[in-house]
Amino acid sequence: LDYIYKGEKNNGFDVLYHNMKHGQISTKELTDFIRERSTIEEAYARSMTKLAKSAGNFSQLGTFAPMWDVFKGSTEKLASCHMELVRKLQELIKEVQKYVEEQSKAHKKTKEEVASTLEAVQNIQSIFQALQKSKENYNAKIVEQERLRKEGATQRDVDKAGVKAKKATETYKSYVEKYATAKSEFEQKMTETAQKFQDIEENHILHMKEIIQSYSLYVDETHIQIGEVHHEFVRNIENTSVESLIQKLAESKGTGKERPGKPPGSCIKENRILLVFLQNVPQVDEEGFCIRPEVNENDILFCLSQQNSFYSSSDSEDEDEPRKFHVQIKPVQPNNGVHQNQANIDELKASIGNIILSPSTSVRLVTSVYLTFSFSRNYGRLTNNDLLSLDPLSPAQAIRSSSAVSSSAVPNRPTTPLAPGALVPPPRPSSRPKLPAGKLTGINEIVRPFSPPKASSPTPTAPLARAESSSSLSSNASLSAGNTPTVGTSRGPSPVTLASQDALPIAVAFTESVNAYFKGADPTKCIVKITGDMTLSFPMGIIKVFTTNPSPAVLTFKLKNTSRLEQILPNQQLLYSDPSQSDSDSKDFWFNMQALTSYLRKASEQSPSASYYNVDILKYQVMSDGIHSTPLNLAVYWKCTASTTDLRIDYRYNPESMDSPSPLTNVQILVPVDGGVTNMQSLPNSIWNSEQSKCLWRLTDISEKSENDGAGSLRAKFELSNGPSHPSTLAVQFMNEGSTLSGVDMELQGAGYRLSLSKKRFATGRYMADC
């Protein structure tokens, strides 16, 4: 208990509680280890079974053939030994999982039982702080009274000082009594709680040791069985002598033991045999090459009938003897030659389609999965030029919208907002009079609500707290909804000045991506998906603090306002969490400090000159409420005729979708228009790209302070040469700095770290609207 009571902040309870939680982690890791060992043993057993089948299929010719039976039997027994170990390990895994459930229930029960101890810890900590303040006040009043006496101050001043000193003395005395009471209660409850935690840990370790003993016993039994199989294999090899192998060959392939005698009239038979022998002698030409004799059809048929007889192979040319073939040539059909050719091609394609692909196909599948993952991470990374090349209806748009600007893209000029030859409005005839503004109202002005009225507006969440530092995470941290944080630089305080006793500064960034699809003016048809990333930034100096300290303080934080999150995916390699947390609006996480230190050390080795290192902590998906979750509501109206096309886009700023309403910046709207546009007029002014047949609006910031509270309309009239146009899907891009759509936030827990900066942002991913 001495290890628990010592310390100014009385943090022994927190240490013991988190140590109890670590027991669940170790149990799950042991389960994973046993499961992985079982998988390895099962794969090995399958490989041994396959090898045994191969040994059974080897050649059964020659004197060595019986040895393959020995190999096959031994290999099958080895495979059965490993499969038996797999069965035992699976049973052991079930026992461990049962223990995990019992452990979780025990921890929940203990958490309820030690709640009073946690209150006692918090009480003694608060009373101790008040006691320190009252002690300092008491000492100051006593010193002040003595000073007045020594300096010969008036009796009135001395009396006033005495009254203050007496009051401070009483206050100090009361806190001393309170602290004594709190200390007694703390020691009593802490003693009981520490004993509970110790009993839990002892039972946990004993149970884990029993599991390990069972595991080692199963492995040892398997090794004994494998040794017996190996000894049996050695005995079988030793018992199989050369004489026995030759004897088996003689018994299986022998043709008889009696030698043939000389029957009467053997001279005639000998002459016939000699004649046959002479006939079989090959003829030789002048250069010494053998002349192949003529072979008739009957000889060939006779040879084919004798294929199942005993034979011996050699390097002679017996296999080159001609065989009888049956060839049938079909005449060409001249009437349907083209159709027949096409039918043959179709048959060929069908045959190719039925061919099983080689294992290299799996590599391509993995590549496809990786591309999909990369796209999901880079989702919504669109620059101004990317939006111009956006085709919302193209099937390859996912990859184009996620990739960065290619090297072949024309860079922007400093003096011109457009790339050379990128956006050129079509020439308008000088004789045509200017169309007044009233001509753009070809679409009836029908006021339709963007969203159905809500019963009550949600209460906005509290604004982001002011950070300790205004320095940025990185100088190149341009907004990207799916940007993968890597290594950045900063102009913050020098990381070299960090020391192990200082509170280490950490910065956090929340980046969210909103994807939406609007269908006409019907709010119920709006489809919304919002995802987000959480990134922590560590200064360079923190690596030295971690590496020099064998046990750095555990970095713990609370993720707040999680009730609106549909799914949370933490970094499994770096973060731990308690799955039994009951608070739906927050979730606690703590770091695997060894893994974090290793990650930061590798990052510093790759980029030693960086000042800060960014680490992806977790990803999440936000629960959406349809059109109410979109920062910018849209409705599109088209009126298409053979000669003209009228377009109207209504938009409205929606501050209720954001955690803290702030302006939408870099708003751009891109509309493809076909039909051969010869002239375009728009309000406000837009840019027409004749090469791509797309119209682009660039708007200033949209917020509640904008005209009509952020609501407005975009109108355009297009004159066509090959109409009518077909209504297309438009794409929208904007960003926001300083707010999120989820309202999620982070709060550091414990000591040793401080939050120096918190950044929030969101941007569009695939944000489209259709009529």
Coordinates of C-alpha atoms in Angstrom, one line a residue, residues 24 27 90 121 194 324 329 337 389 405 412 428 443 462 478 519 580 603 662 693 753:
Q24 CA -8.7 -7.4 -20.7
T27 CA -6.4 -11.6 -22.4
Q90 CA -9.7 -24.4 -30.7
V121 CA -9.9 10.4 -3.9
A194 CA -6.4 -1.8 -3.4
K324 CA -2.9 -44.5 -87.7
I329 CA -11.9 -32.4 -93.8
G337 CA -19.2 -17.5 -94.4
S389 CA -12.5 18.8 -65.6
V405 CA -3.5 17.8 -60.2
N412 CA -2.0 29.1 -63.3
R428 CA -21.0 37.1 -79.4
I443 CA -38.0 29.6 -65.7
A462 CA -20.5 25.6 -27.6
S478 CA -3.8 23.0 -47.3
K519 CA -32.7 15.7 -56.5
S580 CA -17.7 -1.2 -21.8
A603 CA 9.0 9.2 -38.8
S662 CA -18.9 30.2 -40.1
S693 CA -18.9 22.8 -72.7
Y753 CA 0.4 16.9 -21.8

